[in-house]
PDB file of C-alpha atoms in Angstrom:
ATOM      1  CA  MET A   1     -16.117 -59.033 -55.273  1.00 57.00           C
ATOM      2  CA  THR A   2     -12.945 -61.140 -55.127  1.00 67.00           C
ATOM      3  CA  ALA A   3     -10.254 -60.536 -52.551  1.00 59.00           C
ATOM      4  CA  SER A   4      -7.896 -59.078 -55.161  1.00 60.00           C
ATOM      5  CA  ALA A   5     -10.619 -56.805 -56.536  1.00 51.00           C
ATOM      6  CA  LEU A   6     -11.473 -55.630 -53.019  1.00 49.00           C
ATOM      7  CA  SER A   7      -7.809 -54.901 -52.312  1.00 57.00           C
ATOM      8  CA  ALA A   8      -7.504 -52.917 -55.560  1.00 55.00           C
ATOM      9  CA  TYR A   9     -10.631 -50.939 -54.702  1.00 50.00           C
ATOM     10  CA  GLN A  10      -9.348 -50.171 -51.216  1.00 55.00           C
ATOM     11  CA  ASP A  11      -6.014 -48.998 -52.643  1.00 56.00           C
ATOM     12  CA  ALA A  12      -7.837 -46.746 -55.108  1.00 58.00           C
ATOM     13  CA  PHE A  13      -9.997 -45.376 -52.301  1.00 55.00           C
ATOM     14  CA  ALA A  14      -6.917 -44.563 -50.219  1.00 55.00           C
ATOM     15  CA  ARG A  15      -5.308 -42.814 -53.186  1.00 58.00           C
ATOM     16  CA  ALA A  16      -8.492 -40.810 -53.632  1.00 58.00           C
ATOM     17  CA  LEU A  17      -8.318 -39.647 -50.037  1.00 58.00           C
ATOM     18  CA  LEU A  18      -4.781 -38.392 -50.615  1.00 58.00           C
ATOM     19  CA  ALA A  19      -5.366 -36.914 -54.069  1.00 54.00           C
ATOM     20  CA  THR A  20      -5.196 -33.141 -54.347  1.00 54.00           C
ATOM     21  CA  GLU A  21      -6.991 -32.892 -57.685  1.00 51.00           C
ATOM     22  CA  ALA A  22     -10.290 -34.376 -58.792  1.00 49.00           C
ATOM     23  CA  GLY A  23      -9.891 -37.421 -61.018  1.00 49.00           C
ATOM     24  CA  SER A  24      -6.250 -38.018 -60.108  1.00 48.00           C
ATOM     25  CA  ALA A  25      -7.027 -41.109 -58.021  1.00 48.00           C
ATOM     26  CA  GLY A  26      -7.990 -43.302 -60.978  1.00 51.00           C
ATOM     27  CA  SER A  27     -11.180 -44.585 -62.549  1.00 53.00           C
ATOM     28  CA  ALA A  28     -11.933 -47.349 -60.031  1.00 56.00           C
ATOM     29  CA  VAL A  29     -13.552 -44.886 -57.634  1.00 58.00           C
ATOM     30  CA  ALA A  30     -14.363 -42.098 -60.092  1.00 57.00           C
ATOM     31  CA  ASP A  31     -18.103 -42.241 -59.443  1.00 58.00           C
ATOM     32  CA  LEU A  32     -17.486 -42.003 -55.709  1.00 58.00           C
ATOM     33  CA  THR A  33     -15.004 -39.133 -55.825  1.00 56.00           C
ATOM     34  CA  ALA A  34     -17.238 -37.162 -58.182  1.00 55.00           C
ATOM     35  CA  GLN A  35     -19.843 -36.797 -55.468  1.00 59.00           C
ATOM     36  CA  PRO A  36     -19.794 -33.370 -53.742  1.00 61.00           C
ATOM     37  CA  GLY A  37     -19.633 -34.929 -50.293  1.00 57.00           C
ATOM     38  CA  PHE A  38     -16.400 -36.788 -50.972  1.00 54.00           C
ATOM     39  CA  ALA A  39     -14.255 -33.651 -50.575  1.00 55.00           C
ATOM     40  CA  ILE A  40     -15.844 -33.108 -47.169  1.00 49.00           C
ATOM     41  CA  TYR A  41     -15.136 -36.717 -46.234  1.00 50.00           C
ATOM     42  CA  ARG A  42     -11.510 -36.375 -47.399  1.00 60.00           C
ATOM     43  CA  ASN A  43     -11.031 -33.284 -45.270  1.00 62.00           C
ATOM     44  CA  THR A  44     -12.630 -35.009 -42.288  1.00 72.00           C
ATOM     45  CA  VAL A  45     -10.274 -37.984 -42.591  1.00 76.00           C
ATOM     46  CA  ILE A  46      -7.178 -35.785 -42.830  1.00 86.00           C
ATOM     47  CA  LYS A  47      -8.350 -33.664 -39.902  1.00 91.00           C
ATOM     48  CA  GLY A  48      -8.844 -36.814 -37.853  1.00 91.00           C
ATOM     49  CA  CYS A  49      -5.274 -37.885 -38.617  1.00 91.00           C
ATOM     50  CA  ILE A  50      -3.929 -34.451 -37.674  1.00 95.00           C
ATOM     51  CA  ASP A  51      -5.902 -34.457 -34.424  1.00 96.00           C
ATOM     52  CA  ALA A  52      -4.566 -37.932 -33.599  1.00 96.00           C
ATOM     53  CA  LEU A  53      -0.979 -36.859 -34.245  1.00 97.00           C
ATOM     54  CA  GLN A  54      -1.410 -33.808 -32.051  1.00 97.00           C
ATOM     55  CA  ALA A  55      -2.785 -36.006 -29.276  1.00 96.00           C
ATOM     56  CA  ASN A  56       0.017 -38.545 -29.669  1.00 97.00           C
ATOM     57  CA  TYR A  57       2.830 -35.958 -29.904  1.00 97.00           C
ATOM     58  CA  PRO A  58       1.893 -33.261 -27.371  1.00 97.00           C
ATOM     59  CA  ALA A  59       5.463 -32.291 -26.471  1.00 97.00           C
ATOM     60  CA  VAL A  60       6.296 -31.645 -30.120  1.00 97.00           C
ATOM     61  CA  ALA A  61       3.078 -29.681 -30.609  1.00 96.00           C
ATOM     62  CA  ARG A  62       3.792 -27.428 -27.623  1.00 95.00           C
ATOM     63  CA  LEU A  63       7.363 -26.785 -28.742  1.00 95.00           C
ATOM     64  CA  VAL A  64       6.481 -25.655 -32.254  1.00 95.00           C
ATOM     65  CA  GLY A  65       2.998 -24.226 -31.758  1.00 95.00           C
ATOM     66  CA  ASP A  66      -0.374 -25.289 -33.069  1.00 95.00           C
ATOM     67  CA  GLU A  67      -0.167 -23.806 -36.574  1.00 97.00           C
ATOM     68  CA  TRP A  68       3.308 -25.201 -37.347  1.00 97.00           C
ATOM     69  CA  PHE A  69       2.458 -28.615 -35.970  1.00 97.00           C
ATOM     70  CA  ARG A  70      -0.818 -29.016 -37.822  1.00 97.00           C
ATOM     71  CA  ALA A  71       0.763 -27.972 -41.118  1.00 96.00           C
ATOM     72  CA  ALA A  72       3.526 -30.574 -40.671  1.00 97.00           C
ATOM     73  CA  ALA A  73       1.028 -33.193 -39.496  1.00 97.00           C
ATOM     74  CA  ALA A  74      -1.114 -32.615 -42.597  1.00 93.00           C
ATOM     75  CA  MET A  75       1.864 -33.330 -44.831  1.00 93.00           C
ATOM     76  CA  TYR A  76       2.628 -36.502 -42.876  1.00 95.00           C
ATOM     77  CA  ALA A  77      -1.000 -37.661 -42.938  1.00 92.00           C
ATOM     78  CA  ARG A  78      -1.266 -37.226 -46.693  1.00 87.00           C
ATOM     79  CA  ALA A  79       1.821 -39.368 -47.128  1.00 87.00           C
ATOM     80  CA  ARG A  80       0.862 -42.038 -44.609  1.00 87.00           C
ATOM     81  CA  LEU A  81      -2.717 -42.836 -43.678  1.00 81.00           C
ATOM     82  CA  PRO A  82      -3.409 -45.013 -40.616  1.00 81.00           C
ATOM     83  CA  SER A  83      -2.910 -48.733 -41.252  1.00 78.00           C
ATOM     84  CA  HIS A  84      -5.531 -49.881 -38.726  1.00 77.00           C
ATOM     85  CA  PRO A  85      -8.687 -48.438 -37.123  1.00 75.00           C
ATOM     86  CA  THR A  86      -7.298 -47.351 -33.741  1.00 80.00           C
ATOM     87  CA  LEU A  87      -5.431 -44.051 -33.724  1.00 85.00           C
ATOM     88  CA  LEU A  88      -3.886 -44.460 -30.260  1.00 87.00           C
ATOM     89  CA  ASP A  89      -0.523 -45.313 -31.787  1.00 86.00           C
ATOM     90  CA  TYR A  90      -0.848 -43.520 -35.141  1.00 92.00           C
ATOM     91  CA  GLY A  91       2.315 -41.777 -36.256  1.00 94.00           C
ATOM     92  CA  GLU A  92       4.935 -44.495 -35.868  1.00 92.00           C
ATOM     93  CA  GLY A  93       7.192 -42.801 -38.436  1.00 95.00           C
ATOM     94  CA  PHE A  94       6.508 -39.201 -37.421  1.00 97.00           C
ATOM     95  CA  ALA A  95       9.880 -38.727 -35.715  1.00 98.00           C
ATOM     96  CA  ASP A  96      11.749 -39.832 -38.847  1.00 97.00           C
ATOM     97  CA  PHE A  97       9.524 -37.531 -40.887  1.00 97.00           C
ATOM     98  CA  LEU A  98      10.489 -34.582 -38.676  1.00 98.00           C
ATOM     99  CA  ALA A  99      14.180 -35.514 -38.882  1.00 97.00           C
ATOM    100  CA  ALA A 100      14.026 -35.038 -42.664  1.00 97.00           C
ATOM    101  CA  PHE A 101      11.569 -32.094 -42.624  1.00 96.00           C
ATOM    102  CA  PRO A 102      13.455 -28.924 -43.701  1.00 96.00           C
ATOM    103  CA  PRO A 103      11.415 -26.487 -41.545  1.00 95.00           C
ATOM    104  CA  ALA A 104      12.434 -28.496 -38.468  1.00 96.00           C
ATOM    105  CA  ALA A 105      16.159 -27.980 -39.101  1.00 95.00           C
ATOM    106  CA  GLU A 106      16.243 -25.063 -36.632  1.00 94.00           C
ATOM    107  CA  LEU A 107      15.226 -27.446 -33.852  1.00 95.00           C
ATOM    108  CA  PRO A 108      17.651 -30.365 -34.247  1.00 95.00           C
ATOM    109  CA  TYR A 109      16.289 -32.054 -31.114  1.00 96.00           C
ATOM    110  CA  LEU A 110      12.664 -32.019 -32.321  1.00 97.00           C
ATOM    111  CA  ALA A 111      12.747 -35.510 -33.861  1.00 98.00           C
ATOM    112  CA  ASP A 112      14.131 -36.919 -30.618  1.00 98.00           C
ATOM    113  CA  VAL A 113      11.394 -35.205 -28.630  1.00 98.00           C
ATOM    114  CA  ALA A 114       8.963 -36.940 -30.988  1.00 98.00           C
ATOM    115  CA  ARG A 115      10.689 -40.244 -30.274  1.00 98.00           C
ATOM    116  CA  LEU A 116      10.002 -39.800 -26.572  1.00 98.00           C
ATOM    117  CA  ASP A 117       6.374 -38.924 -27.275  1.00 98.00           C
ATOM    118  CA  ARG A 118       6.227 -42.170 -29.252  1.00 97.00           C
ATOM    119  CA  LEU A 119       7.806 -44.164 -26.414  1.00 98.00           C
ATOM    120  CA  TRP A 120       5.205 -42.704 -24.057  1.00 97.00           C
ATOM    121  CA  SER A 121       2.438 -44.012 -26.334  1.00 96.00           C
ATOM    122  CA  GLU A 122       4.078 -47.435 -26.536  1.00 96.00           C
ATOM    123  CA  ALA A 123       4.392 -47.608 -22.753  1.00 97.00           C
ATOM    124  CA  HIS A 124       0.776 -46.486 -22.373  1.00 96.00           C
ATOM    125  CA  ILE A 125      -0.670 -49.266 -24.534  1.00 94.00           C
ATOM    126  CA  ALA A 126       1.774 -52.027 -23.544  1.00 96.00           C
ATOM    127  CA  ALA A 127       0.639 -55.168 -21.747  1.00 96.00           C
ATOM    128  CA  ASP A 128       0.039 -55.022 -18.002  1.00 96.00           C
ATOM    129  CA  ALA A 129       2.357 -56.828 -15.597  1.00 96.00           C
ATOM    130  CA  PRO A 130       3.141 -56.485 -11.886  1.00 96.00           C
ATOM    131  CA  PRO A 131       6.563 -54.972 -11.181  1.00 97.00           C
ATOM    132  CA  LEU A 132       9.312 -57.119  -9.707  1.00 97.00           C
ATOM    133  CA  ASP A 133       9.412 -57.256  -5.909  1.00 97.00           C
ATOM    134  CA  PRO A 134      12.869 -55.880  -4.973  1.00 97.00           C
ATOM    135  CA  ALA A 135      13.078 -58.477  -2.201  1.00 97.00           C
ATOM    136  CA  ARG A 136      13.434 -61.229  -4.805  1.00 96.00           C
ATOM    137  CA  LEU A 137      16.575 -59.635  -6.203  1.00 96.00           C
ATOM    138  CA  ALA A 138      17.928 -58.828  -2.753  1.00 95.00           C
ATOM    139  CA  ALA A 139      17.612 -62.506  -1.805  1.00 96.00           C
ATOM    140  CA  LEU A 140      20.128 -63.566  -4.463  1.00 96.00           C
ATOM    141  CA  ALA A 141      23.682 -64.317  -3.356  1.00 95.00           C
ATOM    142  CA  PRO A 142      26.430 -62.475  -5.262  1.00 93.00           C
ATOM    143  CA  ARG A 143      27.497 -65.697  -7.000  1.00 94.00           C
ATOM    144  CA  GLU A 144      23.958 -66.107  -8.369  1.00 96.00           C
ATOM    145  CA  MET A 145      24.110 -62.853 -10.330  1.00 95.00           C
ATOM    146  CA  LYS A 146      25.845 -64.589 -13.220  1.00 94.00           C
ATOM    147  CA  CYS A 147      23.092 -67.170 -13.640  1.00 95.00           C
ATOM    148  CA  HIS A 148      20.007 -64.975 -13.266  1.00 97.00           C
ATOM    149  CA  ARG A 149      18.602 -62.287 -15.494  1.00 97.00           C
ATOM    150  CA  LEU A 150      16.124 -59.483 -14.989  1.00 98.00           C
ATOM    151  CA  ARG A 151      12.997 -59.662 -17.144  1.00 97.00           C
ATOM    152  CA  LEU A 152      11.991 -56.258 -18.456  1.00 98.00           C
ATOM    153  CA  HIS A 153       8.492 -54.965 -17.826  1.00 98.00           C
ATOM    154  CA  PRO A 154       6.398 -54.988 -21.042  1.00 98.00           C
ATOM    155  CA  ALA A 155       5.911 -51.219 -20.767  1.00 98.00           C
ATOM    156  CA  ALA A 156       9.566 -50.322 -20.149  1.00 98.00           C
ATOM    157  CA  ARG A 157      11.028 -48.051 -22.815  1.00 98.00           C
ATOM    158  CA  TRP A 158      14.341 -46.220 -22.756  1.00 98.00           C
ATOM    159  CA  ARG A 159      16.719 -44.341 -25.040  1.00 98.00           C
ATOM    160  CA  TRP A 160      19.989 -42.450 -24.878  1.00 98.00           C
ATOM    161  CA  PHE A 161      20.447 -39.104 -26.658  1.00 97.00           C
ATOM    162  CA  ASP A 162      24.032 -38.026 -27.276  1.00 94.00           C
ATOM    163  CA  GLU A 163      23.550 -34.488 -28.501  1.00 90.00           C
ATOM    164  CA  ALA A 164      21.023 -32.846 -26.186  1.00 95.00           C
ATOM    165  CA  PRO A 165      19.190 -33.112 -22.840  1.00 96.00           C
ATOM    166  CA  VAL A 166      16.171 -34.496 -24.675  1.00 97.00           C
ATOM    167  CA  HIS A 167      14.383 -35.896 -21.638  1.00 97.00           C
ATOM    168  CA  SER A 168      14.504 -32.506 -19.933  1.00 96.00           C
ATOM    169  CA  ILE A 169      13.257 -30.723 -23.071  1.00 96.00           C
ATOM    170  CA  TRP A 170      10.542 -33.308 -23.607  1.00 97.00           C
ATOM    171  CA  SER A 171       9.278 -33.392 -20.022  1.00 96.00           C
ATOM    172  CA  ARG A 172       9.195 -29.610 -19.667  1.00 94.00           C
ATOM    173  CA  SER A 173       7.329 -29.266 -22.937  1.00 95.00           C
ATOM    174  CA  ARG A 174       4.911 -32.164 -22.392  1.00 93.00           C
ATOM    175  CA  GLU A 175       4.001 -31.048 -18.889  1.00 89.00           C
ATOM    176  CA  GLY A 176       4.145 -27.313 -19.522  1.00 82.00           C
ATOM    177  CA  ASP A 177       3.559 -24.764 -22.259  1.00 77.00           C
ATOM    178  CA  GLY A 178       6.522 -25.545 -24.493  1.00 76.00           C
ATOM    179  CA  THR A 179       8.974 -23.255 -22.665  1.00 80.00           C
ATOM    180  CA  ILE A 180      12.096 -25.243 -21.819  1.00 83.00           C
ATOM    181  CA  GLY A 181      14.137 -22.615 -19.967  1.00 83.00           C
ATOM    182  CA  GLU A 182      17.807 -22.960 -19.076  1.00 88.00           C
ATOM    183  CA  LEU A 183      19.387 -26.396 -19.394  1.00 90.00           C
ATOM    184  CA  ASP A 184      22.746 -28.055 -18.968  1.00 88.00           C
ATOM    185  CA  TRP A 185      23.337 -28.875 -22.643  1.00 91.00           C
ATOM    186  CA  ALA A 186      24.675 -32.421 -22.485  1.00 93.00           C
ATOM    187  CA  GLY A 187      23.619 -35.900 -23.533  1.00 94.00           C
ATOM    188  CA  GLU A 188      20.853 -37.479 -21.525  1.00 96.00           C
ATOM    189  CA  GLY A 189      18.875 -40.698 -21.352  1.00 97.00           C
ATOM    190  CA  ALA A 190      15.225 -41.308 -20.618  1.00 98.00           C
ATOM    191  CA  LEU A 191      13.321 -44.182 -19.053  1.00 98.00           C
ATOM    192  CA  LEU A 192       9.552 -44.585 -19.373  1.00 98.00           C
ATOM    193  CA  THR A 193       7.641 -47.220 -17.433  1.00 98.00           C
ATOM    194  CA  ARG A 194       4.087 -48.083 -16.442  1.00 97.00           C
ATOM    195  CA  PRO A 195       4.269 -50.373 -13.410  1.00 93.00           C
ATOM    196  CA  LEU A 196       0.687 -49.527 -12.429  1.00 89.00           C
ATOM    197  CA  ALA A 197      -1.941 -47.356 -14.137  1.00 89.00           C
ATOM    198  CA  ALA A 198       0.019 -44.306 -15.275  1.00 94.00           C
ATOM    199  CA  VAL A 199       3.128 -43.859 -17.400  1.00 97.00           C
ATOM    200  CA  ARG A 200       6.109 -42.632 -15.413  1.00 97.00           C
ATOM    201  CA  HIS A 201       9.320 -41.141 -16.731  1.00 97.00           C
ATOM    202  CA  ALA A 202      12.736 -40.210 -15.390  1.00 96.00           C
ATOM    203  CA  PRO A 203      16.166 -39.249 -16.687  1.00 96.00           C
ATOM    204  CA  VAL A 204      18.674 -42.071 -16.779  1.00 97.00           C
ATOM    205  CA  GLY A 205      22.438 -41.972 -17.276  1.00 96.00           C
ATOM    206  CA  GLY A 206      24.650 -43.876 -19.651  1.00 96.00           C
ATOM    207  CA  ALA A 207      25.187 -46.656 -17.114  1.00 98.00           C
ATOM    208  CA  GLY A 208      21.452 -47.141 -16.726  1.00 98.00           C
ATOM    209  CA  VAL A 209      20.886 -47.295 -20.473  1.00 98.00           C
ATOM    210  CA  ALA A 210      23.695 -49.838 -20.866  1.00 98.00           C
ATOM    211  CA  PHE A 211      22.253 -51.938 -18.031  1.00 98.00           C
ATOM    212  CA  LEU A 212      18.790 -51.907 -19.620  1.00 98.00           C
ATOM    213  CA  ASP A 213      20.226 -52.695 -23.051  1.00 98.00           C
ATOM    214  CA  ALA A 214      21.985 -55.733 -21.595  1.00 98.00           C
ATOM    215  CA  CYS A 215      18.818 -56.892 -19.853  1.00 97.00           C
ATOM    216  CA  GLY A 216      16.970 -56.453 -23.123  1.00 97.00           C
ATOM    217  CA  ARG A 217      19.461 -58.795 -24.794  1.00 96.00           C
ATOM    218  CA  GLY A 218      18.822 -61.397 -22.101  1.00 96.00           C
ATOM    219  CA  ASP A 219      22.231 -61.003 -20.471  1.00 97.00           C
ATOM    220  CA  SER A 220      22.794 -62.059 -16.880  1.00 97.00           C
ATOM    221  CA  ILE A 221      22.643 -59.525 -14.069  1.00 97.00           C
ATOM    222  CA  GLU A 222      26.420 -59.778 -13.714  1.00 97.00           C
ATOM    223  CA  SER A 223      26.922 -59.028 -17.417  1.00 97.00           C
ATOM    224  CA  ALA A 224      24.462 -56.147 -17.269  1.00 98.00           C
ATOM    225  CA  ALA A 225      26.408 -54.686 -14.338  1.00 98.00           C
ATOM    226  CA  LEU A 226      29.669 -54.976 -16.264  1.00 98.00           C
ATOM    227  CA  ALA A 227      28.094 -53.282 -19.274  1.00 98.00           C
ATOM    228  CA  ALA A 228      26.963 -50.428 -17.036  1.00 98.00           C
ATOM    229  CA  LEU A 229      30.474 -49.980 -15.665  1.00 98.00           C
ATOM    230  CA  ASP A 230      31.947 -50.062 -19.171  1.00 98.00           C
ATOM    231  CA  ALA A 231      29.625 -47.249 -20.162  1.00 97.00           C
ATOM    232  CA  GLU A 232      30.173 -45.228 -17.014  1.00 96.00           C
ATOM    233  CA  PRO A 233      33.185 -46.271 -14.908  1.00 96.00           C
ATOM    234  CA  GLY A 234      32.615 -45.565 -11.256  1.00 94.00           C
ATOM    235  CA  ALA A 235      28.827 -45.759 -11.500  1.00 96.00           C
ATOM    236  CA  ASP A 236      27.038 -46.635  -8.263  1.00 97.00           C
ATOM    237  CA  LEU A 237      25.488 -49.947  -9.272  1.00 96.00           C
ATOM    238  CA  SER A 238      23.486 -50.323  -6.089  1.00 96.00           C
ATOM    239  CA  ALA A 239      21.856 -46.928  -6.542  1.00 97.00           C
ATOM    240  CA  LEU A 240      21.299 -47.622 -10.243  1.00 98.00           C
ATOM    241  CA  VAL A 241      19.514 -50.928  -9.665  1.00 97.00           C
ATOM    242  CA  HIS A 242      17.442 -49.357  -6.892  1.00 97.00           C
ATOM    243  CA  GLN A 243      16.412 -46.566  -9.296  1.00 97.00           C
ATOM    244  CA  LEU A 244      15.378 -49.047 -12.002  1.00 98.00           C
ATOM    245  CA  LEU A 245      13.467 -51.242  -9.554  1.00 98.00           C
ATOM    246  CA  ASP A 246      11.712 -48.240  -8.057  1.00 97.00           C
ATOM    247  CA  ALA A 247      10.707 -47.102 -11.546  1.00 97.00           C
ATOM    248  CA  GLY A 248       9.153 -50.491 -12.282  1.00 97.00           C
ATOM    249  CA  ALA A 249      11.474 -51.336 -15.164  1.00 98.00           C
ATOM    250  CA  PHE A 250      11.384 -55.089 -14.418  1.00 98.00           C
ATOM    251  CA  SER A 251       8.595 -57.603 -14.061  1.00 97.00           C
ATOM    252  CA  GLY A 252      10.452 -60.776 -13.176  1.00 96.00           C
ATOM    253  CA  LEU A 253      13.626 -62.619 -12.310  1.00 96.00           C
ATOM    254  CA  ASP A 254      14.620 -65.634 -14.402  1.00 95.00           C
ATOM    255  CA  SER A 255      17.267 -68.272 -13.880  1.00 90.00           C
ATOM    256  CA  GLY A 256      19.755 -68.819 -16.666  1.00 72.00           C
ATOM    257  CA  SER A 257      21.104 -66.185 -19.038  1.00 51.00           C
ATOM    258  CA  ARG A 258      21.383 -65.697 -22.741  1.00 57.00           C
ATOM    259  CA  GLU A 259      25.107 -66.403 -22.512  1.00 46.00           C
ATOM    260  CA  GLU A 260      24.418 -69.817 -20.975  1.00 44.00           C
ATOM    261  CA  THR A 261      21.587 -70.807 -23.295  1.00 41.00           C
ATOM    262  CA  THR A 262      23.608 -69.977 -26.439  1.00 37.00           C
ATOM    263  CA  ARG A 263      26.715 -71.954 -25.475  1.00 36.00           C
TER     264      ARG A 263
END
């Protein structure tokens, strides 16, 4: 079988898995789909996708309940099968799916909760690296802050949410039974890291998100500090940097900055 013929057969097989009526997947796999066991196989594949989504999005599942989640996950799985064998990170587009899913309209923060579940998975499977020793940063003179940059840890993930305290909702749901209780309804950021074996998470303010964004761009430490103050005037930079170092958000300290290298 040629490569193009194999690709066509695989496409037809995938369509057959997603087909809801016999014979609707095309003639290329008609003999296969006509077998009684194929319907069982199809159901097994879809169930595996649903189970993987429920494992990868536990906070969402606890918020909406098992029946609601599995019904939504089945619709997603039938529209988007896994693209590779491992299911550890299956569901990359699930948050966007929920954002456009009419039954989720009553929970406008649900897609963002899914985004944090996704960031947890990304942090979990990211490359290992030792966290930065705070003493290395403390040894820099103030004038050196403009010519050094903080290298982000491979597992560091963060996001700001304007409309809701998403980190609080997510953490209470993921670590509890889906009951979120009383909350101060305001925007909130989240930081997820994995400096050692386990994923850690913490709320982070607008200054922290701006600082991390700047580090992600390759800006100098001085520029990152200025970005943090622009986002949140009066922020305690010393406390902020200590929080990020303690969380394991950085894995190294590099000389030079993006601003210098692009001049």
